[in-house]
CSV table of C-alpha atoms and ligand atoms in Angstrom, one decimal:
chain,number,residue,atom,x,y,z
A,1,UNK,CA,13.8,-12.5,7.8
A,2,UNK,CA,11.5,-9.5,8.9
A,3,UNK,CA,12.4,-7.7,12.0
A,4,UNK,CA,9.0,-6.2,12.2
A,5,UNK,CA,6.8,-6.8,15.4
A,6,UNK,CA,4.1,-9.3,14.8
A,7,UNK,CA,0.7,-7.6,14.8
A,8,UNK,CA,-2.3,-9.1,16.3
A,9,UNK,CA,-4.7,-10.8,13.8
A,10,UNK,CA,-6.4,-8.1,11.5
A,11,UNK,CA,-10.2,-8.2,12.1
A,12,UNK,CA,-12.0,-9.0,9.0
A,13,UNK,CA,-15.6,-8.6,8.0
A,14,UNK,CA,-17.3,-10.0,4.9
A,15,UNK,CA,-20.4,-8.4,3.3
A,16,UNK,CA,-22.3,-10.6,0.9
A,17,UNK,CA,-25.9,-10.6,-0.4
A,18,UNK,CA,-27.6,-10.6,-3.8
A,19,UNK,CA,-27.3,-8.0,-6.4
A,20,UNK,CA,-28.4,-4.7,-5.3
A,21,UNK,CA,-29.4,-5.8,-1.8
A,22,UNK,CA,-27.5,-2.8,-0.1
A,23,UNK,CA,-23.9,-4.0,0.3
A,24,UNK,CA,-22.3,-0.8,-0.8
A,25,UNK,CA,-24.8,1.2,1.1
A,26,UNK,CA,-23.7,-0.5,4.2
A,27,UNK,CA,-20.2,-0.3,3.6
A,28,UNK,CA,-20.4,3.5,3.0
A,29,UNK,CA,-22.4,3.7,6.3
A,30,UNK,CA,-19.5,2.0,8.0
A,31,UNK,CA,-16.9,4.3,6.4
A,32,UNK,CA,-18.9,7.4,7.4
A,33,UNK,CA,-19.2,6.2,10.9
A,34,UNK,CA,-15.8,4.7,11.3
A,35,UNK,CA,-15.0,6.7,14.5
A,36,UNK,CA,-11.4,7.4,13.6
A,37,UNK,CA,-10.7,3.6,12.6
A,38,UNK,CA,-8.9,3.1,9.4
A,39,UNK,CA,-10.6,0.4,7.4
A,40,UNK,CA,-9.1,-1.2,4.3
A,41,UNK,CA,-11.8,-2.1,1.8
A,42,UNK,CA,-11.7,-5.0,-0.8
A,43,UNK,CA,-14.4,-4.7,-3.4
A,44,UNK,CA,-15.3,-7.2,-6.2
A,45,UNK,CA,-18.0,-6.5,-8.7
A,46,UNK,CA,-19.0,-9.3,-11.1
A,47,UNK,CA,-19.3,-6.8,-14.1
A,48,UNK,CA,-16.5,-6.1,-16.5
A,49,UNK,CA,-16.1,-2.7,-14.8
A,50,UNK,CA,-15.7,-2.7,-11.1
A,51,UNK,CA,-18.0,0.2,-10.5
A,52,UNK,CA,-18.1,-0.5,-6.7
A,53,UNK,CA,-14.6,0.8,-6.3
A,54,UNK,CA,-15.9,4.1,-7.7
A,55,UNK,CA,-19.1,4.1,-5.7
A,56,UNK,CA,-17.5,3.9,-2.4
A,57,UNK,CA,-17.4,7.1,-0.5
A,58,UNK,CA,-14.2,8.8,0.7
A,59,UNK,CA,-12.0,5.8,1.4
A,60,UNK,CA,-10.6,5.6,-2.2
A,61,UNK,CA,-7.1,5.5,-1.0
A,62,UNK,CA,-7.7,2.4,1.1
A,63,UNK,CA,-10.0,0.6,-1.4
A,64,UNK,CA,-8.6,-2.3,-3.4
A,65,UNK,CA,-10.7,-3.5,-6.5
A,66,UNK,CA,-10.6,-7.1,-7.2
A,67,UNK,CA,-11.4,-7.3,-10.9
A,68,UNK,CA,-11.6,-10.0,-13.7
A,69,UNK,CA,-14.5,-12.1,-12.3
A,70,UNK,CA,-16.3,-13.3,-9.4
A,71,UNK,CA,-14.1,-13.3,-6.3
A,72,UNK,CA,-15.3,-16.7,-5.0
A,73,UNK,CA,-14.9,-18.7,-8.2
A,74,UNK,CA,-12.4,-17.1,-10.4
A,75,UNK,CA,-10.0,-14.9,-8.4
A,76,UNK,CA,-9.3,-16.4,-5.1
A,77,UNK,CA,-5.7,-16.0,-5.7
A,78,UNK,CA,-6.2,-12.2,-6.2
A,79,UNK,CA,-8.0,-12.0,-3.0
A,80,UNK,CA,-5.2,-14.0,-1.2
A,81,UNK,CA,-2.6,-11.8,-2.7
A,82,UNK,CA,-4.5,-8.5,-1.7
A,83,UNK,CA,-4.8,-9.9,1.7
A,84,UNK,CA,-1.1,-10.5,2.0
A,85,UNK,CA,-0.3,-7.2,0.6
A,86,UNK,CA,-2.6,-5.5,3.2
A,87,UNK,CA,-1.1,-7.5,6.0
A,88,UNK,CA,2.4,-6.5,4.9
A,89,UNK,CA,1.7,-2.8,4.2
A,90,UNK,CA,3.2,-0.1,6.3
A,91,UNK,CA,-0.2,1.3,7.0
A,92,UNK,CA,-1.7,0.0,10.2
A,93,UNK,CA,-5.3,-0.8,9.5
A,94,UNK,CA,-7.7,-1.4,12.3
A,95,UNK,CA,-9.8,-3.8,10.1
A,96,UNK,CA,-10.5,-5.1,6.7
A,97,UNK,CA,-13.9,-5.3,4.9
A,98,UNK,CA,-14.5,-7.4,1.9
A,99,UNK,CA,-17.5,-6.5,-0.1
A,100,UNK,CA,-18.4,-9.5,-2.2
A,101,UNK,CA,-20.1,-9.3,-5.7
A,102,UNK,CA,-23.8,-9.8,-5.7
A,103,UNK,CA,-23.5,-13.3,-7.3
A,104,UNK,CA,-20.7,-14.6,-5.1
A,105,UNK,CA,-20.7,-17.0,-2.2
A,106,UNK,CA,-19.4,-15.2,0.9
A,107,UNK,CA,-18.9,-18.5,2.6
A,108,UNK,CA,-16.1,-19.1,0.1
A,109,UNK,CA,-14.5,-15.9,0.8
A,110,UNK,CA,-14.9,-16.4,4.5
A,111,UNK,CA,-12.9,-19.8,4.0
A,112,UNK,CA,-10.1,-18.0,2.2
A,113,UNK,CA,-9.9,-15.5,5.1
A,114,UNK,CA,-10.2,-18.1,7.8
A,115,UNK,CA,-7.3,-20.1,6.5
A,116,UNK,CA,-4.9,-17.0,7.4
A,117,UNK,CA,-4.0,-16.9,11.0
A,118,UNK,CA,-3.0,-13.3,10.6
A,119,UNK,CA,-6.7,-12.5,10.0
A,120,UNK,CA,-9.6,-12.9,12.5
A,121,UNK,CA,-12.9,-13.4,10.8
A,122,UNK,CA,-15.3,-11.2,12.9
A,123,UNK,CA,-18.6,-11.6,11.0
A,124,UNK,CA,-20.2,-12.5,7.7
A,125,UNK,CA,-23.0,-10.1,7.0
A,126,UNK,CA,-25.5,-11.2,4.4
A,127,UNK,CA,-27.9,-8.6,3.0
A,128,UNK,CA,-31.4,-9.6,1.8
A,129,UNK,CA,-33.3,-7.2,-0.4
A,130,UNK,CA,-36.7,-7.3,1.3
A,131,UNK,CA,-38.6,-6.0,-1.6
A,132,UNK,CA,-37.3,-8.6,-4.2
A,133,UNK,CA,-36.1,-11.6,-2.3
A,134,UNK,CA,-39.3,-13.6,-2.2
A,135,UNK,CA,-39.8,-13.0,-5.9
A,136,UNK,CA,-36.1,-14.0,-6.7
A,137,UNK,CA,-36.6,-17.4,-4.7
A,138,UNK,CA,-39.4,-18.3,-7.1
A,139,UNK,CA,-36.8,-18.2,-10.0
A,140,UNK,CA,-35.1,-21.6,-10.1
A,141,UNK,CA,-32.0,-19.9,-11.7
A,142,UNK,CA,-31.5,-17.6,-8.7
A,143,UNK,CA,-32.6,-19.6,-5.7
A,144,UNK,CA,-29.5,-21.5,-5.5
A,145,UNK,CA,-27.3,-18.4,-5.3
A,146,UNK,CA,-29.6,-16.9,-2.8
A,147,UNK,CA,-29.7,-19.8,-0.4
A,148,UNK,CA,-25.9,-20.3,-0.5
A,149,UNK,CA,-25.4,-16.7,0.4
A,150,UNK,CA,-27.9,-17.1,3.4
A,151,UNK,CA,-26.2,-20.2,4.7
A,152,UNK,CA,-22.9,-18.3,4.9
A,153,UNK,CA,-24.3,-15.6,7.2
A,154,UNK,CA,-23.5,-15.0,10.8
A,155,UNK,CA,-25.9,-12.1,10.6
A,156,UNK,CA,-28.7,-11.7,8.0
A,157,UNK,CA,-29.5,-8.0,7.4
A,158,UNK,CA,-33.0,-7.8,5.9
A,159,UNK,CA,-32.7,-4.5,4.1
A,160,UNK,CA,-35.0,-2.1,2.2
A,161,UNK,CA,-37.7,-2.6,4.9
A,162,UNK,CA,-39.1,0.8,3.9
A,163,UNK,CA,-40.5,-0.8,0.7
A,164,UNK,CA,-42.4,-3.8,2.2
A,165,UNK,CA,-45.3,-4.7,4.4
A,166,UNK,CA,-45.2,-6.6,7.8
A,167,UNK,CA,-46.6,-9.5,6.1
A,168,UNK,CA,-43.7,-9.6,3.5
A,169,UNK,CA,-41.2,-9.5,6.4
A,170,UNK,CA,-43.0,-12.3,8.1
A,171,UNK,CA,-42.9,-14.4,5.0
A,172,UNK,CA,-39.3,-13.5,4.5
A,173,UNK,CA,-38.3,-14.6,8.1
A,174,UNK,CA,-40.0,-18.1,7.4
A,175,UNK,CA,-37.9,-18.4,4.1
A,176,UNK,CA,-34.7,-17.4,5.9
A,177,UNK,CA,-35.2,-19.8,8.8
A,178,UNK,CA,-36.1,-22.6,6.3
A,179,UNK,CA,-32.9,-22.0,4.5
A,180,UNK,CA,-30.3,-20.9,7.1
A,181,UNK,CA,-31.7,-22.2,10.4
A,182,UNK,CA,-31.7,-20.1,13.5
A,183,UNK,CA,-29.5,-17.4,12.2
A,184,UNK,CA,-29.4,-13.9,13.7
A,185,UNK,CA,-31.4,-11.4,11.9
A,186,UNK,CA,-31.9,-7.7,11.6
A,187,UNK,CA,-34.3,-5.6,9.8
A,188,UNK,CA,-33.0,-2.3,8.5
A,189,UNK,CA,-33.6,0.5,5.9
A,190,UNK,CA,-30.5,1.9,4.1
A,191,UNK,CA,-28.4,-1.0,5.7
A,192,UNK,CA,-27.9,1.2,8.8
A,193,UNK,CA,-26.3,-1.6,10.9
A,194,UNK,CA,-23.1,-1.1,13.1
A,195,UNK,CA,-20.0,-2.9,11.9
A,196,UNK,CA,-19.1,-4.5,15.2
A,197,UNK,CA,-22.5,-4.7,16.7
A,198,UNK,CA,-23.0,-8.4,15.9
A,199,UNK,CA,-19.7,-9.8,17.3
A,200,UNK,CA,-21.6,-12.1,19.6
A,201,UNK,CA,-23.5,-13.6,16.5
A,202,UNK,CA,-20.4,-15.3,15.4
A,203,UNK,CA,-20.3,-17.8,18.2
A,204,UNK,CA,-24.0,-18.3,18.3
A,205,UNK,CA,-24.3,-19.1,14.5
A,206,UNK,CA,-21.0,-20.4,13.8
A,207,UNK,CA,-21.9,-24.2,14.1
A,208,UNK,CA,-24.8,-23.9,11.6
A,209,UNK,CA,-22.8,-21.8,9.1
A,210,UNK,CA,-19.8,-24.0,9.1
A,211,UNK,CA,-21.8,-27.1,8.9
A,212,UNK,CA,-23.5,-25.8,5.9
A,213,UNK,CA,-20.2,-24.8,4.4
A,214,UNK,CA,-18.9,-28.3,4.6
A,215,UNK,CA,-21.4,-29.3,2.0
A,216,UNK,CA,-20.3,-26.5,-0.4
A,217,UNK,CA,-20.2,-28.0,-3.8
A,218,UNK,CA,-18.4,-25.1,-5.4
A,219,UNK,CA,-17.2,-27.1,-8.3
A,220,UNK,CA,-20.6,-27.1,-9.8
A,221,UNK,CA,-21.1,-23.4,-9.2
A,222,UNK,CA,-19.3,-21.1,-11.7
A,223,UNK,CA,-21.2,-17.9,-11.6
A,224,UNK,CA,-19.8,-16.9,-15.0
A,225,UNK,CA,-22.0,-19.7,-16.2
A,226,UNK,CA,-25.2,-18.5,-14.5
A,227,UNK,CA,-24.8,-14.7,-14.9
A,228,UNK,CA,-23.4,-12.4,-17.6
A,229,UNK,CA,-22.7,-8.7,-17.8
A,230,UNK,CA,-22.9,-5.8,-20.2
A,231,UNK,CA,-20.7,-2.8,-19.8
A,232,UNK,CA,-20.1,0.5,-21.6
A,233,UNK,CA,-17.9,3.6,-21.1
A,234,UNK,CA,-19.9,6.5,-22.4
A,235,UNK,CA,-17.4,9.1,-23.4
A,236,UNK,CA,-20.0,11.8,-24.0
A,237,UNK,CA,-22.4,13.3,-21.6
A,238,UNK,CA,-26.0,11.8,-21.6
A,239,UNK,CA,-29.4,13.4,-21.4
A,240,UNK,CA,-30.6,12.9,-17.9
A,241,UNK,CA,-34.3,13.2,-18.8
A,242,UNK,CA,-33.9,10.4,-21.3
A,243,UNK,CA,-31.9,8.4,-19.0
A,244,UNK,CA,-34.5,8.6,-16.2
A,245,UNK,CA,-37.2,7.5,-18.6
A,246,UNK,CA,-35.0,4.6,-19.7
A,247,UNK,CA,-34.2,3.6,-16.1
A,248,UNK,CA,-38.0,3.5,-15.3
A,249,UNK,CA,-38.5,1.0,-18.1
A,250,UNK,CA,-35.5,-1.0,-18.6
A,251,UNK,CA,-35.9,-4.1,-20.9
A,252,UNK,CA,-36.6,-7.4,-19.2
A,253,UNK,CA,-33.6,-9.4,-18.3
A,254,UNK,CA,-31.7,-6.7,-16.4
A,255,UNK,CA,-31.3,-7.7,-12.8
A,256,UNK,CA,-28.9,-4.9,-11.8
A,257,UNK,CA,-27.5,-1.8,-13.4
A,258,UNK,CA,-25.2,0.9,-11.9
A,259,UNK,CA,-22.8,3.4,-13.2
A,260,UNK,CA,-21.2,6.8,-13.1
A,261,UNK,CA,-22.2,9.1,-16.0
A,262,UNK,CA,-21.7,12.7,-17.1
A,263,UNK,CA,-25.1,14.4,-17.7
A,264,UNK,CA,-25.8,17.6,-19.7
A,265,UNK,CA,-28.2,20.1,-18.1
A,266,UNK,CA,-30.5,22.2,-20.2
A,267,UNK,CA,-27.8,24.9,-20.8
A,268,UNK,CA,-25.3,22.2,-21.9
A,269,UNK,CA,-23.3,22.3,-18.7
A,270,UNK,CA,-22.0,18.8,-17.7
A,271,UNK,CA,-22.4,17.2,-14.2
A,272,UNK,CA,-21.6,13.8,-12.8
A,273,UNK,CA,-24.4,11.5,-11.7
A,274,UNK,CA,-24.7,8.1,-10.2
A,275,UNK,CA,-27.1,5.7,-11.9
A,276,UNK,CA,-28.6,2.8,-10.0
A,277,UNK,CA,-31.3,0.1,-11.0
A,278,UNK,CA,-32.0,-2.6,-8.5
A,279,UNK,CA,-35.2,-4.5,-7.7
A,280,UNK,CA,-37.0,-2.8,-10.5
A,281,UNK,CA,-36.2,0.8,-9.3
A,282,UNK,CA,-34.0,3.0,-11.1
A,283,UNK,CA,-32.6,6.3,-9.8
A,284,UNK,CA,-30.1,9.0,-11.2
A,285,UNK,CA,-28.6,11.1,-8.5
A,286,UNK,CA,-26.3,14.1,-9.1
A,287,UNK,CA,-22.9,13.7,-7.4
A,288,UNK,CA,-22.3,16.9,-5.4
A,289,UNK,CA,-19.4,15.6,-3.0
A,290,UNK,CA,-16.9,14.5,-5.5
A,291,UNK,CA,-16.0,14.6,-9.0
A,292,UNK,CA,-14.8,11.4,-10.7
A,293,UNK,CA,-12.0,11.2,-13.2
A,294,UNK,CA,-13.2,11.2,-16.8
A,295,UNK,CA,-12.2,7.6,-17.3
A,296,UNK,CA,-14.3,6.5,-14.5
A,297,UNK,CA,-17.5,7.0,-16.4
A,298,UNK,CA,-19.2,3.6,-17.0
A,299,UNK,CA,-22.4,1.6,-16.8
A,300,UNK,CA,-22.7,-2.1,-16.0
A,301,UNK,CA,-25.8,-4.3,-16.3
A,302,UNK,CA,-25.9,-7.9,-14.9
A,303,UNK,CA,-28.5,-10.6,-15.9
A,304,UNK,CA,-28.9,-14.2,-16.2
A,305,UNK,CA,-26.8,-15.7,-18.9
A,306,UNK,CA,-28.7,-15.6,-22.1
A,307,UNK,CA,-31.4,-13.2,-20.7
A,308,UNK,CA,-29.5,-10.0,-20.8
A,309,UNK,CA,-30.9,-7.8,-23.7
A,310,UNK,CA,-27.6,-6.7,-25.2
A,311,UNK,CA,-28.7,-5.3,-28.5
A,312,UNK,CA,-31.6,-3.4,-26.7
A,313,UNK,CA,-29.1,-1.8,-24.2
A,314,UNK,CA,-26.6,-1.0,-27.0
A,315,UNK,CA,-29.3,0.7,-29.1
A,316,UNK,CA,-30.8,2.6,-26.1
A,317,UNK,CA,-27.4,4.0,-25.2
A,318,UNK,CA,-26.9,5.5,-28.6
A,319,UNK,CA,-30.1,7.5,-28.1
A,320,UNK,CA,-29.2,8.8,-24.7
A,321,UNK,CA,-26.2,11.0,-25.8
A,322,UNK,CA,-27.0,14.7,-25.4
A,323,UNK,CA,-25.9,16.8,-28.5
A,324,UNK,CA,-26.1,19.9,-26.5
A,325,UNK,CA,-23.4,19.0,-24.0
A,326,UNK,CA,-20.4,21.3,-23.8
A,327,UNK,CA,-17.5,18.9,-23.3
A,328,UNK,CA,-14.7,20.0,-21.0
B,1,LIG,N1,-35.6,2.1,-1.0
B,1,LIG,C1,-34.3,1.7,-0.4
B,1,LIG,N2,-33.4,1.6,-1.3
B,1,LIG,C2,-32.1,1.2,-0.9
B,1,LIG,C3,-32.0,0.8,0.5
B,1,LIG,N3,-30.7,0.4,0.7
B,1,LIG,C4,-30.1,0.6,-0.6
B,1,LIG,N4,-30.9,1.1,-1.4
B,1,LIG,C5,-30.7,1.5,-2.8
B,1,LIG,O1,-30.5,0.2,-3.6
B,1,LIG,C6,-29.7,0.3,-4.6
B,1,LIG,C7,-28.6,-0.7,-4.5
B,1,LIG,O2,-27.8,-0.5,-3.3
B,1,LIG,P1,-26.3,-0.9,-3.2
B,1,LIG,O3,-25.9,-0.7,-1.9
B,1,LIG,O4,-25.4,-0.4,-4.5
B,1,LIG,O5,-26.4,-2.5,-3.5
B,1,LIG,P2,-25.2,-3.6,-3.5
B,1,LIG,O6,-25.7,-4.7,-2.8
B,1,LIG,O7,-24.0,-3.0,-3.2
B,1,LIG,O8,-25.3,-3.8,-5.2
B,1,LIG,P3,-24.3,-4.8,-6.0
B,1,LIG,O9,-22.9,-4.6,-5.4
B,1,LIG,O10,-24.5,-4.3,-7.4
B,1,LIG,O11,-24.7,-6.2,-5.8
B,1,LIG,C8,-29.0,1.9,-4.5
B,1,LIG,O12,-29.8,2.6,-5.4
B,1,LIG,C9,-29.4,2.2,-3.1
B,1,LIG,O13,-29.5,3.5,-2.9
B,1,LIG,C10,-33.0,0.8,1.4
B,1,LIG,O14,-33.1,0.4,2.6
B,1,LIG,N5,-34.3,1.3,0.9
């Protein structure tokens, strides 16, 4: 029998929301503003490569990647085990944050956490991409995933408000209320929301969220059947100009793409860059603060099953390699 002093329940926060809505951006904001608190982070990417673990800033030592599928439909046991390991670890964490994959149901994850008396579920944040959500709700293959995510929320964070008009924000508000009822809602840019600022929302909204969760027909919802992924590990440096052109005009069917790649400058020197494509916007940003390990290079794309243009992605990648790169 353990002679360790029982700890008080570990505060747990879940971040959900559709692909590219800004979950990792919010998590990084929290890690940068943790105020001395030590947070354990569990991330789950739907893609074959868990890029999120690599895109999280600074806290790599306390980041656990849940791989091999969507955390809510395929790897619930992995999540439970990871939580048990955290609770039993020598490290005293001040809280744990689970970043769900963009296709998963945060309500399901919250239920796993809620079943453990050693954890205290503080809040389920669900992010909505203000620039894409209305269009996504018109796609019959996406609307169910979006609605389930919203119904699980204690706090809906309408993010990317820099990209939309007031009219779009009002239309979004109407849609959110029609799906999730009187849920608390914040409008933000770059997901700049405090982690504990919404504690009160849990009690206010819990009835609605839990009511919705009772009707959760998870057996009918296997995200692996709705979405699929493409991934590659480019071993050589890519041409950043060609990469930017490619990101501006990705073939139809790519809902989300992200990655870490080595890029070759005009003189052949190689630098690391983060690649992002979400909501029809692609960016390539040089990494100045940290240098990943060479095996961390990877690109992941996600789309609806049967709609991801795999041959086009394979073919494009071949043309992105930079012959001038000086490999280190
Ligand atoms: N313009 C704009 N871009 C944003 C904002 N928030 C995040 N982004 C960008 O949107 C892209 C996706 O952001 P992430 O935080 O990686 O999104 P995510 O929800 O974690 O993505 P997945 O985990 O793949 O589902 C990145 O390129 C971000 O820099 C915002 O408020 N405005």
